[in-house]
Coordinates of C-alpha atoms in Angstrom, one line a residue:
M266 CA -56.4 35.4 -35.6
S267 CA -57.2 33.4 -32.5
L268 CA -54.6 30.9 -31.3
H269 CA -57.4 28.4 -30.8
Q270 CA -58.1 28.3 -34.6
R271 CA -56.1 26.4 -37.2
P272 CA -55.1 28.7 -40.0
H273 CA -56.5 28.2 -43.5
Q274 CA -53.8 27.3 -46.0
K275 CA -53.8 28.2 -49.7
P276 CA -54.3 25.3 -52.2
P277 CA -51.1 24.3 -54.1
A278 CA -50.7 25.7 -57.6
A279 CA -51.4 23.5 -60.5
G280 CA -47.8 23.0 -61.4
D281 CA -47.0 22.0 -57.9
A282 CA -49.7 19.3 -57.5
L283 CA -48.6 15.9 -56.3
P284 CA -49.2 13.0 -58.7
I285 CA -52.4 11.0 -58.0
S286 CA -50.9 7.6 -58.9
S287 CA -48.2 5.9 -56.7
P288 CA -44.7 6.6 -57.8
S289 CA -42.7 3.9 -59.5
A290 CA -40.0 2.0 -57.7
G291 CA -37.4 4.0 -59.5
S292 CA -38.8 7.4 -58.9
A293 CA -38.1 9.6 -55.9
P294 CA -40.5 9.3 -53.0
S295 CA -43.0 12.1 -52.5
R296 CA -42.0 14.6 -49.7
P297 CA -44.2 14.4 -46.6
L298 CA -46.2 17.4 -45.3
P299 CA -44.0 19.4 -42.9
L300 CA -45.4 19.1 -39.3
L301 CA -43.2 21.6 -37.6
T302 CA -44.3 24.7 -39.6
L303 CA -45.0 27.9 -37.7
P304 CA -48.8 27.6 -37.9
Y305 CA -48.6 24.1 -36.3
L306 CA -46.4 25.3 -33.5
F307 CA -48.8 28.1 -32.7
S308 CA -51.7 25.6 -32.6
L309 CA -49.8 23.3 -30.3
L310 CA -48.9 26.2 -28.0
A311 CA -52.5 27.3 -27.9
L312 CA -53.6 23.7 -27.0
L313 CA -51.1 23.6 -24.1
L314 CA -52.2 27.0 -22.7
F315 CA -55.8 25.9 -22.9
A316 CA -55.0 22.7 -21.0
A317 CA -53.1 24.6 -18.4
L318 CA -56.1 26.8 -17.7
L319 CA -58.5 23.9 -17.4
L320 CA -56.5 21.3 -15.5
P321 CA -55.7 21.9 -11.8
W322 CA -52.1 22.1 -10.7
G323 CA -51.0 19.8 -8.0
P324 CA -52.8 16.8 -6.4
T325 CA -56.6 17.0 -6.3
R326 CA -58.8 16.1 -3.3
P327 CA -59.5 12.4 -3.3
S328 CA -63.1 11.6 -4.2
S329 CA -63.3 9.5 -1.0
V330 CA -62.7 12.7 1.1
P331 CA -65.7 15.1 0.4
A332 CA -65.4 18.8 1.1
S333 CA -67.0 19.9 4.4
P334 CA -70.7 20.8 4.0
W335 CA -70.2 23.7 6.4
C336 CA -68.0 25.6 3.8
A337 CA -71.2 26.8 2.1
Y338 CA -73.0 27.5 5.4
T339 CA -73.8 31.3 5.4
L340 CA -74.1 33.8 8.2
Q341 CA -77.7 34.4 7.2
E342 CA -78.5 30.7 7.7
A343 CA -76.5 30.5 10.9
A344 CA -78.0 33.6 12.5
A345 CA -81.5 32.5 11.7
F346 CA -80.7 29.1 13.3
A347 CA -79.4 30.7 16.5
A348 CA -82.1 33.4 16.7
A349 CA -84.9 30.9 16.4
A350 CA -83.8 29.5 19.8
G351 CA -83.4 32.9 21.3
N352 CA -86.6 34.7 20.4
G353 CA -84.8 36.8 17.8
T354 CA -81.5 37.3 19.8
V355 CA -78.2 35.8 18.9
L356 CA -75.3 35.1 21.4
L357 CA -72.2 35.7 19.4
A358 CA -68.6 34.6 20.0
A359 CA -65.6 34.4 17.7
V360 CA -62.7 32.0 18.0
S361 CA -59.7 30.5 16.3
G362 CA -58.3 27.1 17.2
P363 CA -56.2 28.1 20.2
Y364 CA -59.2 29.6 21.9
L365 CA -61.3 26.4 21.8
P366 CA -60.7 25.5 25.5
F367 CA -61.9 29.0 26.5
L368 CA -64.9 28.6 24.2
S369 CA -65.8 25.3 25.9
N370 CA -65.4 26.9 29.4
W371 CA -67.7 29.8 28.4
L372 CA -70.2 27.5 26.9
I373 CA -70.6 25.5 30.1
S374 CA -71.5 28.7 32.0
V375 CA -73.8 29.8 29.2
R376 CA -75.5 26.4 29.2
R377 CA -76.1 26.6 32.9
A378 CA -77.9 29.8 32.4
G379 CA -80.1 28.1 29.8
R380 CA -78.9 30.2 26.8
A381 CA -76.6 27.8 24.9
N382 CA -79.0 27.1 22.0
Q383 CA -78.9 30.7 20.9
V384 CA -75.1 30.7 20.6
L385 CA -73.5 31.3 17.3
V386 CA -69.7 31.0 17.0
I387 CA -67.8 32.8 14.3
A388 CA -65.0 30.3 13.5
E389 CA -61.9 32.0 12.2
D390 CA -60.4 29.0 10.4
Y391 CA -61.9 26.0 8.6
E392 CA -60.5 23.4 11.0
T393 CA -62.3 25.1 13.9
L394 CA -65.5 25.4 11.8
D395 CA -65.6 21.7 11.2
R396 CA -64.6 20.8 14.7
I397 CA -67.4 22.8 16.4
N398 CA -70.1 21.7 13.9
A399 CA -69.0 18.0 14.2
A400 CA -69.9 18.1 17.9
W401 CA -72.6 20.8 17.8
P402 CA -74.1 21.0 14.3
G403 CA -75.1 24.4 13.0
H404 CA -73.6 26.5 15.8
A405 CA -70.5 27.7 13.9
V406 CA -70.0 29.6 10.7
L407 CA -67.0 31.0 8.9
V408 CA -67.3 34.4 7.3
P409 CA -64.6 34.5 4.5
P410 CA -61.9 35.3 4.1
A411 CA -60.4 33.5 7.1
P412 CA -57.6 35.3 8.9
D413 CA -54.3 33.8 9.7
A414 CA -55.1 31.3 12.5
Q415 CA -51.5 31.1 13.7
T416 CA -51.2 34.8 14.6
A417 CA -54.8 35.7 15.6
H418 CA -54.4 34.7 19.2
K419 CA -51.4 36.8 20.2
F420 CA -52.5 40.0 21.9
G421 CA -50.9 43.1 20.3
S422 CA -50.0 41.4 17.1
Q423 CA -51.2 42.4 13.7
G424 CA -53.0 39.1 13.4
F425 CA -54.8 39.8 16.6
F426 CA -55.8 43.2 15.3
N427 CA -57.0 41.6 12.0
F428 CA -59.0 39.1 14.0
T429 CA -60.7 41.6 16.4
S430 CA -61.3 44.2 13.7
R431 CA -63.7 41.8 12.0
R432 CA -66.0 42.0 15.0
P433 CA -68.1 45.1 14.1
R434 CA -68.7 43.8 10.6
H435 CA -70.1 40.5 12.0
L436 CA -72.3 42.4 14.4
L437 CA -73.5 44.8 11.7
Q438 CA -74.4 41.9 9.4
I439 CA -76.5 40.3 12.1
L440 CA -78.3 43.6 12.9
E441 CA -79.0 44.1 9.2
L442 CA -80.7 40.7 9.3
G443 CA -83.1 42.1 11.9
Y444 CA -81.8 40.2 15.0
S445 CA -80.6 41.5 18.4
V446 CA -77.1 40.3 19.3
M447 CA -75.0 40.0 22.4
Y448 CA -71.3 39.6 21.8
N449 CA -69.0 38.0 24.4
D450 CA -65.2 37.4 24.4
V451 CA -64.7 33.7 25.4
D452 CA -62.3 34.5 28.3
M453 CA -65.5 35.2 30.2
V454 CA -67.6 33.2 32.6
W455 CA -71.3 33.6 33.4
L456 CA -72.3 33.3 37.0
A457 CA -75.9 34.2 36.2
D458 CA -78.1 35.1 33.2
P459 CA -77.2 38.6 32.0
F460 CA -80.4 39.3 30.1
P461 CA -82.5 40.5 33.1
Y462 CA -80.0 43.4 33.2
I463 CA -80.8 44.5 29.7
V464 CA -83.5 46.9 30.9
G465 CA -85.3 49.6 29.0
D466 CA -85.2 49.9 25.2
H467 CA -81.8 51.3 24.5
D468 CA -79.7 50.8 21.3
V469 CA -76.5 49.6 22.9
Y470 CA -75.5 48.1 26.3
F471 CA -71.9 47.7 27.4
M472 CA -69.6 47.4 30.5
D473 CA -66.9 49.7 31.8
D474 CA -63.3 48.5 31.6
M475 CA -62.0 50.8 34.4
T476 CA -60.9 49.5 37.8
P477 CA -61.9 52.4 40.1
V478 CA -64.9 51.4 42.2
K479 CA -68.2 53.0 41.3
P480 CA -71.2 53.4 43.7
L481 CA -73.8 50.7 43.4
D482 CA -76.3 53.2 42.0
H483 CA -73.9 54.7 39.5
S484 CA -75.1 56.5 36.3
H485 CA -75.8 54.3 33.3
E486 CA -74.8 57.1 30.8
L487 CA -71.6 57.1 28.8
P488 CA -68.8 58.0 31.2
P489 CA -66.8 61.2 30.4
P490 CA -63.6 60.8 28.3
G491 CA -60.3 60.0 30.1
K492 CA -56.8 61.3 29.7
K493 CA -56.6 60.1 26.1
G494 CA -59.6 62.1 25.1
R495 CA -61.9 59.0 24.9
T496 CA -63.8 56.7 27.2
Y497 CA -62.6 53.3 28.3
I498 CA -65.6 51.0 27.6
C499 CA -64.9 47.3 27.0
S500 CA -65.6 46.0 23.5
C501 CA -65.6 42.5 25.0
M502 CA -69.3 42.4 26.0
I503 CA -71.9 44.3 24.0
F504 CA -75.6 44.0 23.4
L505 CA -77.2 45.7 20.4
R506 CA -80.7 45.9 19.1
P507 CA -81.3 46.2 15.3
T508 CA -81.9 49.9 15.5
E509 CA -80.6 52.7 13.3
G510 CA -78.6 54.0 16.3
A511 CA -76.8 50.7 16.9
K512 CA -76.0 50.4 13.2
L513 CA -74.7 53.9 13.1
L514 CA -72.3 53.1 16.0
L515 CA -71.0 49.9 14.2
R516 CA -70.4 51.8 10.9
K517 CA -68.5 54.4 12.8
W518 CA -66.5 51.7 14.6
I519 CA -65.6 50.2 11.2
E520 CA -64.6 53.6 10.0
E521 CA -62.4 54.3 13.0
L522 CA -60.6 51.0 12.5
K523 CA -59.8 51.9 8.9
E524 CA -58.4 55.3 10.0
Q525 CA -56.3 53.8 12.8
P526 CA -54.8 50.6 11.5
W527 CA -52.2 48.4 13.2
S528 CA -48.6 49.4 13.0
K529 CA -45.4 48.3 14.8
Q530 CA -45.3 51.7 16.6
R531 CA -49.0 51.5 17.7
K532 CA -50.0 47.9 18.3
A533 CA -53.7 48.7 18.3
N534 CA -56.7 46.5 18.9
D535 CA -60.4 47.1 18.2
Q536 CA -61.2 48.7 21.6
P537 CA -59.9 52.2 21.1
G538 CA -61.8 52.4 17.8
F539 CA -65.0 51.3 19.6
N540 CA -64.5 54.1 22.2
W541 CA -63.8 56.7 19.6
A542 CA -67.0 55.6 17.8
L543 CA -69.0 55.9 21.0
N544 CA -67.7 59.4 21.7
K545 CA -68.2 60.6 18.2
T546 CA -71.8 59.4 18.0
A547 CA -72.7 60.6 21.5
G548 CA -76.2 62.0 21.4
Q549 CA -77.1 60.1 18.3
V550 CA -77.1 56.6 19.9
D551 CA -79.0 55.6 23.0
V552 CA -76.5 53.9 25.1
Y553 CA -76.6 52.1 28.5
L554 CA -73.7 51.4 30.9
L555 CA -74.3 48.1 32.7
P556 CA -73.9 48.0 36.5
Q557 CA -70.2 47.5 37.6
S558 CA -71.2 45.2 40.4
A559 CA -72.7 42.7 37.9
F560 CA -70.2 43.2 35.0
P561 CA -66.8 43.9 36.6
T562 CA -63.6 44.1 34.6
G563 CA -60.9 41.5 35.5
G564 CA -58.7 44.2 36.9
L565 CA -61.4 44.9 39.5
Y566 CA -62.8 41.4 40.2
F567 CA -59.5 39.5 40.5
K568 CA -57.4 42.2 42.0
N569 CA -59.6 44.0 44.5
K570 CA -60.5 41.3 47.0
T571 CA -62.3 43.7 49.3
W572 CA -64.6 44.8 46.6
A573 CA -65.2 41.3 45.4
K574 CA -66.2 40.2 48.9
E575 CA -68.5 43.2 49.4
T576 CA -70.3 42.6 46.2
K577 CA -70.5 38.8 46.4
G578 CA -73.8 37.5 45.0
K579 CA -74.1 40.5 42.6
H580 CA -71.6 39.3 39.9
V581 CA -73.1 38.1 36.6
I582 CA -70.3 38.0 34.0
I583 CA -66.6 37.9 34.9
H584 CA -64.1 38.9 32.3
N585 CA -60.6 37.4 32.6
N586 CA -58.8 40.5 31.2
Y587 CA -56.0 42.7 32.6
I588 CA -53.7 39.7 32.1
T589 CA -52.2 38.2 28.9
G590 CA -51.3 34.6 28.0
F591 CA -53.3 31.5 27.8
E592 CA -51.7 29.7 30.7
K593 CA -51.9 32.8 33.0
K594 CA -55.6 33.2 32.2
I595 CA -56.3 29.5 32.9
K596 CA -54.4 29.6 36.2
R597 CA -56.3 32.6 37.3
F598 CA -59.6 31.0 36.4
R599 CA -58.5 27.8 38.3
D600 CA -57.5 29.8 41.4
H601 CA -61.0 31.3 41.5
G602 CA -62.9 28.1 40.7
L603 CA -63.9 29.4 37.3
W604 CA -62.1 26.9 35.0
L605 CA -65.0 24.6 34.6
V606 CA -63.7 22.4 31.9
D607 CA -61.5 20.5 34.4
E608 CA -64.4 18.7 36.1
H609 CA -67.4 19.6 34.0
S610 CA -66.4 19.1 30.4
N611 CA -69.4 16.8 30.0
E612 CA -71.6 19.9 30.3
S613 CA -70.0 21.6 27.3
P614 CA -71.8 21.1 23.9
L615 CA -68.3 20.5 22.5
G616 CA -67.5 17.6 24.9
R617 CA -64.0 16.9 26.0
L618 CA -61.5 18.6 23.7

């Protein structure tokens, strides 16, 4: 018997029937129907359970504060919006709140190259989603579930791993929609448009993360594995075409991240998994190593002054890696005249933060 149904009761026997007429003043009053019988208690309990399921717990959102319209904005819609401005190519970045100043700095340089309209930002928390789209509507999307925004920015943390390990999934989704995509970390600065360097018709383009100087005419093939048995390619700057080879690489990258999760003993990030995927799909994916002189790692550009001087005028994208900590990165950018938000925040689509 369902708790939501009142039970049927048997009619009283003839000898137990109550008198139809009112009792006389001298007779005993008739006994009222008992309200606290077991069936009534079951019915009351059912009603309370039903109300608990239907009514929300805690305070509700005031009607005067509507939910953000961007919560329903999908990656499919956002990618189509960005790709329409980029002839089928999306420029992708991913940020949580603490990285907004770096996003703004990167955007200034991208805008100077005439590519800002094709930028799509994966916001990793709802506050960042609303903040970007309030200033620059349509250029940010959140792909749920949102990771923990408080831990996603600390390099080496599990939160950082969770944040970066979402990257190949975002990229694969965009390729499945039929668009090309260039991913950038936001601790980068463009000195020129990188797309003239995307030559040929390869599946995947990337930059080396090693500091030894290569000859200007170095090979564009995947470098040989290093001491750890894998290459040391940077997962911070990747261009992919929507080919089966590129999709194969991303699926293998996702698989490697599942097999090598973060632990306290091995504080991994997404880059080793990317390199294992590159090595294990070698020969199946058409790859292209971008020129070191145009796409140097931070350990080379900022630390080898002789090389930086000799290759001046050839640099395209500078990556502020080989250093950790927001303040240290900002100081280094400032020391080299690359922290653009100090004097040029008006050029950022986000305005002054």
